[in-house]
Amino acid sequence: MSTTADHGGVQNTTVTQIQGRGRAVIASKPLKAGEIVLKDSPILLYSALPLNPRRGGAVYCFHCFKTLPNPNPPSALPCPLCSSSALFCSPACLSAALQSSHTPWTCQTLTRLRNSPPLRTEELQVQARFLVAAYNLSRVSPPDFQRVLGLDGGSGCPPDADAVFLHSLIISICDGEQVMSFFTVEVTAALLAKDRANAFGLMEPFGDKGERSVRAYGIYPNASFFNHDCLPNACRFDYVDCNTSGAAAAAAANGSICNTDVVVRVIHDVPQGREICLSYFPVNLKYSERQRRLKEDYGFTCTCDRCNVEVNWSDNEEEEAVAMEEDNDELMVDEDDGVKEGEGEESDFPHAYFFLRYMCNRENCWGTLAPLPPSNGTPSSVMECNVCGNLKKNDDEGGMDGDDALEEE
Ligand SMILES: C[S@@+](CC[C@H](N)C(=O)[O-])C[C@H]1O[C@@H](n2cnc3c(N)ncnc32)[C@H](O)[C@@H]1O
């Protein structure tokens, strides 16, 4: 099967079924480094805050997820029903939320959940938020709800204990015959599995100690077609509270992109017919950790080129290899895909070049660098980090020199 995804933001790609990988995004023409292949808007967004947060409430708008300049009313507009549990940045966001993400039904169900005995973990509380958002979506936008159900994940697995528990809890407190009859425990379990395999996290800025947490999760119908590779050839940018001067900021400023949209850009040239993949987590993770996450959250064993090399490594061999390769100046670029395995010794370390060229060198960032979009077909020499937003000049040797930073946040 080969289809072009049905969303206006998809560019120069097709979605194809690949044996053992499900749907996959394929370049339908040769792509230049930095080229945008997708702009996507969420069909479902929900806060990553636990229902009963230990510290304070949200300081962002519950509709567009921008930080509120002043979280206290009257600058922020509270939901008229649940008051300060949900705040909004403007009358437009409040009004849109009351008809979509924060309907009276959602508001009432979340309030009842908050007033029930607290769920034992924050993870369960966030899953409960997701289920309420998904049930609500089935009421306000049945076609979007069907798209969520059509995502990959959860087929044939029996509901686990958490799914059974959350299902009976929510069904017992929410109003609505439609919800009661439609949502079986199997549907609830499938929704949770689809969320785990497809949701993107919109991140908070770095904290004082360099830590980061998720502000909101979103289901992006087209971005969810990208498969994973531990050495990806594309990466995702988002725009929440965007304050960099990169492509993201420019797009956000001229209104061509919304605060919660995502954009996918290829990080180096990609030939026609090649699959375009993202990494589902920072690329610096070790083999065992990557495999664990992919199995637990996404249900597959990764057999990408990098994993096929690293499967035989011990933990410290991997660290030694990365350190050794950082000094290697004999790595070359392949015209086709930007990464070339070297001769002899270097062929054991196909990812060293990737780390040098495409991994952000800001402390504890681990973001991926992609060039700014080409201008009139000319590739940009400025690389942008998809996590911290820093812009850096690309040197010809393939490394990113800290002195070349164009902007530090
Ligand atoms: C976000 S979806 C990607 C699109 C998915 N293939 C589909 O058909 O909709 C994530 C799921 O795709 C599959 N997947 C992603 N990367 C894969 C890979 N490298 N090898 C095999 N399956 C993969 C897994 O089933 C995973 O749970």
Coordinates of C-alpha atoms and ligand atoms in Angstrom, one line a residue:
M1 CA 0.0 0.0 0.0
S2 CA 1.2 3.5 -0.7
T3 CA -0.7 6.6 0.1
T4 CA 0.1 10.2 0.4
A5 CA -0.9 11.3 3.9
D6 CA -4.0 13.4 3.9
H7 CA -2.8 16.4 5.8
G8 CA -1.8 19.7 4.1
G9 CA 1.5 19.9 6.0
V10 CA 3.1 16.9 4.5
Q11 CA 5.8 17.7 1.9
N12 CA 7.6 15.5 -0.6
T13 CA 6.9 12.2 1.2
T14 CA 4.6 9.3 0.9
V15 CA 3.4 6.9 3.6
T16 CA 4.0 3.2 2.7
Q17 CA 3.5 -0.1 4.5
I18 CA 6.8 -1.9 5.2
Q19 CA 6.9 -5.5 6.4
G20 CA 7.8 -5.6 10.1
R21 CA 7.7 -1.8 10.5
G22 CA 4.1 -0.9 9.7
R23 CA 3.5 2.4 8.0
A24 CA 6.7 4.4 7.1
V25 CA 7.4 7.8 5.7
I26 CA 9.4 7.7 2.5
A27 CA 11.1 10.5 0.6
S28 CA 9.2 10.8 -2.7
K29 CA 12.0 13.0 -4.2
P30 CA 15.7 13.8 -3.2
L31 CA 15.6 16.0 -0.1
K32 CA 18.1 18.7 0.8
A33 CA 19.6 19.0 4.3
G34 CA 17.3 21.1 6.4
E35 CA 14.2 20.6 4.1
I36 CA 10.9 20.6 5.9
V37 CA 9.0 17.4 5.3
L38 CA 6.1 17.9 7.7
K39 CA 4.2 20.6 9.6
D40 CA 1.6 19.0 11.8
S41 CA -1.0 20.2 14.3
P42 CA -2.2 18.0 17.3
I43 CA -5.7 16.4 17.2
L44 CA -5.4 15.8 20.9
L45 CA -3.4 17.6 23.6
Y46 CA -3.3 17.1 27.3
S47 CA -1.4 18.5 30.2
A48 CA 1.5 16.4 31.6
L49 CA 0.7 17.8 35.1
P50 CA -0.5 15.2 37.6
L51 CA -4.1 15.6 38.6
N52 CA -3.0 16.4 42.1
P53 CA 0.3 18.3 41.6
R54 CA 2.6 18.4 44.7
R55 CA 3.8 21.9 43.9
G56 CA 1.5 24.7 42.7
G57 CA -0.7 24.5 39.6
A58 CA 0.0 25.1 36.0
V59 CA 1.5 28.4 34.9
Y60 CA 0.6 28.0 31.3
C61 CA -2.6 28.3 29.3
F62 CA -4.5 25.0 29.2
H63 CA -5.4 25.5 25.6
C64 CA -2.3 26.8 23.8
F65 CA 0.2 25.7 26.5
K66 CA 2.1 29.0 26.4
T67 CA 3.5 30.2 29.6
L68 CA 1.1 32.7 31.3
P69 CA 2.8 36.1 31.8
N70 CA 1.0 36.4 35.1
P71 CA -0.7 33.2 36.2
N72 CA -3.0 35.0 38.7
P73 CA -6.4 36.2 37.7
P74 CA -7.3 38.7 36.3
S75 CA -4.4 38.5 33.9
A76 CA -5.1 34.8 33.4
L77 CA -8.7 33.7 32.7
P78 CA -9.9 30.8 34.9
C79 CA -12.4 28.3 33.6
P80 CA -15.8 29.5 34.8
L81 CA -16.6 26.0 36.1
C82 CA -13.4 24.7 37.8
S83 CA -11.9 28.1 38.5
S84 CA -8.1 28.0 39.0
S85 CA -7.6 24.4 38.0
A86 CA -7.5 25.5 34.4
L87 CA -6.3 28.9 33.3
F88 CA -6.3 30.5 29.9
C89 CA -4.2 33.2 28.4
S90 CA -7.0 35.0 26.4
P91 CA -10.7 35.1 25.8
A92 CA -10.0 33.3 22.5
C93 CA -8.2 30.4 24.1
L94 CA -10.9 30.1 26.9
S95 CA -13.7 30.1 24.3
A96 CA -12.0 27.6 22.0
A97 CA -11.2 25.3 25.0
L98 CA -14.8 25.3 26.2
Q99 CA -15.8 23.9 22.9
S100 CA -12.9 21.5 22.4
S101 CA -10.3 20.5 24.9
H102 CA -11.9 21.7 28.1
T103 CA -15.6 21.2 27.6
P104 CA -18.0 21.2 30.6
W105 CA -17.9 17.4 30.4
T106 CA -14.1 17.3 30.6
C107 CA -14.1 19.9 33.3
Q108 CA -16.6 18.0 35.4
T109 CA -14.9 14.7 34.9
L110 CA -11.4 16.1 35.9
T111 CA -12.9 17.8 38.9
R112 CA -14.5 14.5 40.1
L113 CA -11.2 12.7 39.5
R114 CA -9.4 15.3 41.6
N115 CA -12.0 14.9 44.4
S116 CA -11.6 11.1 44.3
P117 CA -9.0 9.3 46.4
P118 CA -5.6 10.3 44.8
L119 CA -4.3 7.9 42.1
R120 CA -1.3 6.2 43.5
T121 CA 1.3 7.4 40.9
E122 CA 1.8 10.5 38.9
E123 CA 2.0 8.4 35.8
L124 CA -1.5 7.0 36.4
Q125 CA -2.8 10.6 37.0
V126 CA -1.4 11.7 33.6
Q127 CA -2.9 8.6 31.9
A128 CA -6.2 9.5 33.5
R129 CA -5.9 12.9 32.0
F130 CA -5.2 11.4 28.6
L131 CA -8.2 9.1 28.8
V132 CA -10.5 12.0 29.7
A133 CA -9.1 14.0 26.8
A134 CA -9.6 11.0 24.4
Y135 CA -13.2 10.3 25.6
N136 CA -13.9 13.9 25.2
L137 CA -12.5 13.9 21.6
S138 CA -15.0 11.1 20.7
R139 CA -17.8 13.5 21.7
V140 CA -16.5 16.8 20.1
S141 CA -14.7 15.4 17.0
P142 CA -15.6 11.7 16.1
P143 CA -13.4 11.7 13.0
D144 CA -10.3 12.8 15.0
F145 CA -11.1 10.2 17.6
Q146 CA -11.2 7.6 14.8
R147 CA -7.7 8.8 13.7
V148 CA -6.4 8.2 17.2
L149 CA -7.9 4.7 17.2
G150 CA -6.3 4.1 13.8
L151 CA -2.8 4.7 15.1
D152 CA -0.3 2.0 15.6
G153 CA -0.1 0.1 19.0
G154 CA -2.1 -2.1 21.3
S155 CA -3.6 -4.5 18.9
G156 CA -4.5 -7.9 20.4
C157 CA -3.0 -7.2 23.8
P158 CA -5.3 -8.0 26.7
P159 CA -6.0 -5.0 29.1
D160 CA -3.4 -4.8 31.9
A161 CA -4.3 -4.0 35.5
D162 CA -3.8 -0.2 35.1
A163 CA -6.1 -0.1 32.1
V164 CA -8.8 -2.1 33.9
F165 CA -8.5 0.2 37.0
L166 CA -8.5 3.5 35.1
H167 CA -11.4 2.3 32.9
S168 CA -13.7 1.5 35.8
L169 CA -12.7 4.6 37.7
I170 CA -13.5 7.0 34.9
I171 CA -16.6 5.2 33.8
S172 CA -17.9 5.3 37.4
I173 CA -17.6 9.1 37.7
C174 CA -18.3 10.5 34.3
D175 CA -21.7 11.5 33.0
G176 CA -22.9 10.4 29.6
E177 CA -24.6 7.4 28.1
Q178 CA -22.5 7.7 24.9
V179 CA -19.3 7.4 26.8
M180 CA -20.7 4.6 29.1
S181 CA -21.8 2.4 26.2
F182 CA -19.0 3.1 23.7
F183 CA -15.9 2.7 25.9
T184 CA -15.2 -0.9 26.7
V185 CA -12.1 -1.8 28.7
E186 CA -10.6 -3.0 25.5
V187 CA -11.0 0.4 23.9
T188 CA -9.5 2.0 27.0
A189 CA -6.5 -0.3 26.9
A190 CA -6.0 0.3 23.1
L191 CA -6.1 4.0 23.7
L192 CA -3.4 3.8 26.4
A193 CA -1.2 1.7 24.1
K194 CA -1.7 4.1 21.2
D195 CA -0.8 7.1 23.4
R196 CA 2.4 5.3 24.6
A197 CA 3.5 4.5 21.1
N198 CA 2.6 7.8 19.4
A199 CA 2.4 10.8 21.8
F200 CA 5.0 13.5 21.5
G201 CA 6.1 15.4 24.5
L202 CA 6.1 19.2 24.4
M203 CA 9.0 20.1 26.8
E204 CA 9.4 22.6 29.5
P205 CA 12.5 24.9 29.2
F206 CA 15.6 23.7 31.0
G207 CA 15.4 24.1 34.8
D208 CA 18.1 25.6 37.0
K209 CA 19.9 22.3 37.3
G210 CA 19.7 21.5 33.6
E211 CA 16.7 19.2 34.2
R212 CA 13.7 19.1 31.8
S213 CA 10.2 17.9 32.1
V214 CA 7.2 17.5 29.8
R215 CA 4.6 20.2 29.8
A216 CA 2.0 18.6 27.6
Y217 CA 1.6 15.5 25.4
G218 CA 0.1 15.7 21.9
I219 CA -1.1 13.2 19.3
Y220 CA 0.0 14.4 15.9
P221 CA -1.7 12.4 13.1
N222 CA 1.0 12.6 10.5
A223 CA 4.1 12.9 12.7
S224 CA 3.0 9.6 14.2
F225 CA 3.8 7.8 10.9
F226 CA 7.6 8.3 11.4
N227 CA 9.4 5.2 12.5
H228 CA 12.4 5.2 14.8
D229 CA 16.1 4.9 13.9
C230 CA 18.9 5.2 16.5
L231 CA 20.8 7.3 13.9
P232 CA 17.8 9.3 12.5
N233 CA 17.9 11.3 9.3
A234 CA 15.3 13.8 10.5
C235 CA 14.3 15.5 13.7
R236 CA 11.3 17.3 15.2
F237 CA 11.1 20.9 16.2
D238 CA 8.4 22.4 18.4
Y239 CA 7.4 25.9 19.2
V240 CA 6.1 26.1 22.7
D241 CA 7.2 29.4 24.3
C242 CA 9.5 29.8 21.3
N243 CA 12.1 32.4 22.0
T244 CA 15.0 31.4 19.8
S245 CA 15.9 33.1 16.5
G246 CA 15.9 29.9 14.5
A247 CA 13.5 28.7 11.8
A248 CA 11.0 27.9 14.6
A249 CA 10.9 31.5 15.9
A250 CA 10.7 32.9 12.4
A251 CA 7.7 30.6 11.5
A252 CA 6.0 31.3 14.9
A253 CA 6.5 35.0 14.5
N254 CA 5.0 35.2 11.0
G255 CA 2.0 33.2 12.1
S256 CA 2.6 30.2 9.8
I257 CA 2.9 27.9 12.7
C258 CA 1.0 27.6 16.0
N259 CA 2.5 27.2 19.5
T260 CA 1.7 23.5 19.7
D261 CA 2.5 22.6 16.1
V262 CA 5.5 20.4 15.2
V263 CA 7.8 20.5 12.2
V264 CA 10.0 17.7 10.9
R265 CA 13.2 18.6 9.0
V266 CA 15.7 16.3 7.5
I267 CA 19.2 16.7 9.0
H268 CA 21.2 15.9 5.9
D269 CA 20.5 15.1 2.3
V270 CA 18.2 12.1 1.8
P271 CA 17.9 10.3 -1.5
Q272 CA 14.5 9.5 -3.1
G273 CA 13.0 6.3 -1.8
R274 CA 14.8 6.3 1.5
E275 CA 12.7 6.0 4.7
I276 CA 12.7 9.1 6.9
C277 CA 13.1 8.3 10.6
L278 CA 13.1 10.1 13.9
S279 CA 14.8 9.0 17.1
Y280 CA 12.1 8.6 19.7
F281 CA 14.5 9.7 22.4
P282 CA 17.9 11.5 22.7
V283 CA 20.5 9.7 20.5
N284 CA 23.1 9.5 23.3
L285 CA 21.3 6.6 25.1
K286 CA 23.2 3.3 25.4
Y287 CA 22.2 0.2 23.4
S288 CA 20.5 -1.5 26.4
E289 CA 18.5 1.5 27.4
R290 CA 17.4 2.2 23.9
Q291 CA 16.3 -1.4 23.4
R292 CA 14.5 -1.4 26.7
R293 CA 12.5 1.7 25.9
L294 CA 11.6 0.6 22.4
K295 CA 10.4 -2.8 23.7
E296 CA 8.4 -1.4 26.6
D297 CA 6.9 1.7 25.1
Y298 CA 6.8 0.8 21.4
G299 CA 6.7 -3.0 21.3
F300 CA 9.6 -3.7 18.9
T301 CA 13.2 -4.7 18.9
C302 CA 15.4 -2.3 17.0
T303 CA 17.7 -3.7 14.3
C304 CA 19.0 -0.5 12.8
D305 CA 22.6 -0.2 11.6
R306 CA 23.7 1.2 14.9
C307 CA 22.0 -1.4 17.0
N308 CA 23.4 -4.2 14.8
V309 CA 26.9 -2.9 15.6
E310 CA 26.3 -2.2 19.3
V311 CA 24.5 -5.5 20.1
N312 CA 27.9 -7.1 20.7
W313 CA 29.4 -4.3 22.8
S314 CA 29.7 -4.2 26.5
D315 CA 28.5 -1.0 28.3
N316 CA 32.0 0.5 28.7
E317 CA 33.0 -0.4 25.1
E318 CA 30.3 2.0 23.9
E319 CA 31.6 4.9 26.0
E320 CA 35.2 4.2 25.0
A321 CA 34.2 4.1 21.3
V322 CA 32.5 7.4 21.5
A323 CA 35.4 9.0 23.2
M324 CA 37.9 7.5 20.7
E325 CA 35.8 8.6 17.7
E326 CA 35.6 12.2 18.9
D327 CA 39.3 12.5 17.9
N328 CA 38.8 10.8 14.6
D329 CA 39.3 13.2 11.7
E330 CA 39.1 10.5 9.0
L331 CA 35.4 10.2 8.9
M332 CA 33.7 11.0 5.6
V333 CA 30.4 12.1 4.4
D334 CA 28.3 9.9 2.1
E335 CA 26.6 11.9 -0.6
D336 CA 23.5 9.9 -0.2
D337 CA 22.8 9.9 3.5
G338 CA 25.3 12.1 5.1
V339 CA 26.9 9.4 7.2
K340 CA 29.6 7.0 5.9
E341 CA 31.0 4.1 7.6
G342 CA 34.8 4.4 7.3
E343 CA 37.3 1.7 6.4
G344 CA 38.6 -0.9 8.8
E345 CA 38.4 0.2 12.4
E346 CA 35.9 3.0 11.8
S347 CA 33.3 0.6 10.4
D348 CA 32.8 -0.5 14.0
F349 CA 31.6 3.0 14.9
P350 CA 29.2 4.2 12.3
H351 CA 27.6 6.6 14.7
A352 CA 30.7 8.6 15.7
Y353 CA 30.3 10.9 12.7
F354 CA 26.7 11.4 13.6
F355 CA 27.6 12.4 17.2
L356 CA 30.2 14.9 16.0
R357 CA 28.1 16.5 13.4
Y358 CA 24.5 16.2 14.5
M359 CA 24.4 16.1 18.3
C360 CA 24.2 19.4 20.2
N361 CA 27.3 20.0 22.3
R362 CA 25.5 22.1 24.9
E363 CA 25.9 20.5 28.3
N364 CA 23.2 18.0 29.1
C365 CA 21.2 18.9 26.0
W366 CA 21.6 15.8 23.8
G367 CA 19.4 17.5 21.2
T368 CA 19.8 16.8 17.4
L369 CA 21.1 19.5 15.0
A370 CA 19.4 20.1 11.7
P371 CA 20.4 22.9 9.2
L372 CA 18.0 25.7 8.8
P373 CA 15.7 25.2 5.8
P374 CA 17.5 25.8 2.5
S375 CA 16.9 29.1 0.9
N376 CA 16.2 29.1 -2.9
G377 CA 17.6 25.5 -3.0
T378 CA 20.9 26.6 -1.3
P379 CA 21.6 24.6 1.9
S380 CA 22.1 26.6 5.1
S381 CA 25.4 26.4 6.9
V382 CA 23.6 27.2 10.2
M383 CA 22.6 24.3 12.4
E384 CA 19.7 24.5 14.9
C385 CA 19.3 22.3 17.9
N386 CA 15.8 20.8 18.2
V387 CA 15.9 20.8 22.0
C388 CA 17.7 24.0 23.2
G389 CA 17.2 26.0 20.0
N390 CA 20.9 27.1 19.8
L391 CA 22.1 28.1 16.4
K392 CA 25.6 27.1 15.4
K393 CA 27.7 27.5 12.3
N394 CA 28.5 24.3 10.6
D395 CA 32.3 23.9 10.1
D396 CA 33.5 21.9 7.1
E397 CA 35.1 19.2 9.2
G398 CA 31.8 18.1 10.4
G399 CA 32.1 19.2 14.1
M400 CA 30.3 21.9 15.8
D401 CA 32.7 24.3 17.4
G402 CA 31.3 25.9 20.6
D403 CA 33.0 29.1 19.5
D404 CA 30.8 29.1 16.4
A405 CA 27.7 29.4 18.4
L406 CA 25.5 32.2 16.9
E407 CA 23.3 32.4 19.8
E408 CA 23.3 31.0 23.3
E409 CA 20.1 31.1 25.3
Ligands
LIG1 C1 4.9 6.3 16.0 S1 4.4 4.8 15.3 C2 5.3 4.8 13.8 C3 4.4 4.5 12.6 C4 3.9 3.0 12.6 N1 4.8 2.2 11.9 C5 2.5 2.9 12.0 O1 2.2 2.0 11.2 O2 1.6 3.8 12.3 C6 5.4 3.8 16.3 C7 5.3 2.3 16.0 O3 5.9 2.0 14.8 C8 6.6 0.8 14.8 N2 8.1 1.1 14.6 C9 8.7 2.3 14.7 N3 10.0 2.2 14.4 C10 10.2 0.9 14.1 C11 11.4 0.2 13.7 N4 12.6 0.8 13.6 N5 11.3 -1.1 13.5 C12 10.1 -1.8 13.6 N6 8.9 -1.2 14.0 C13 9.0 0.2 14.2 C14 6.4 0.2 16.2 O4 5.3 -0.7 16.2 C15 6.0 1.4 17.0 O5 5.2 1.1 18.1

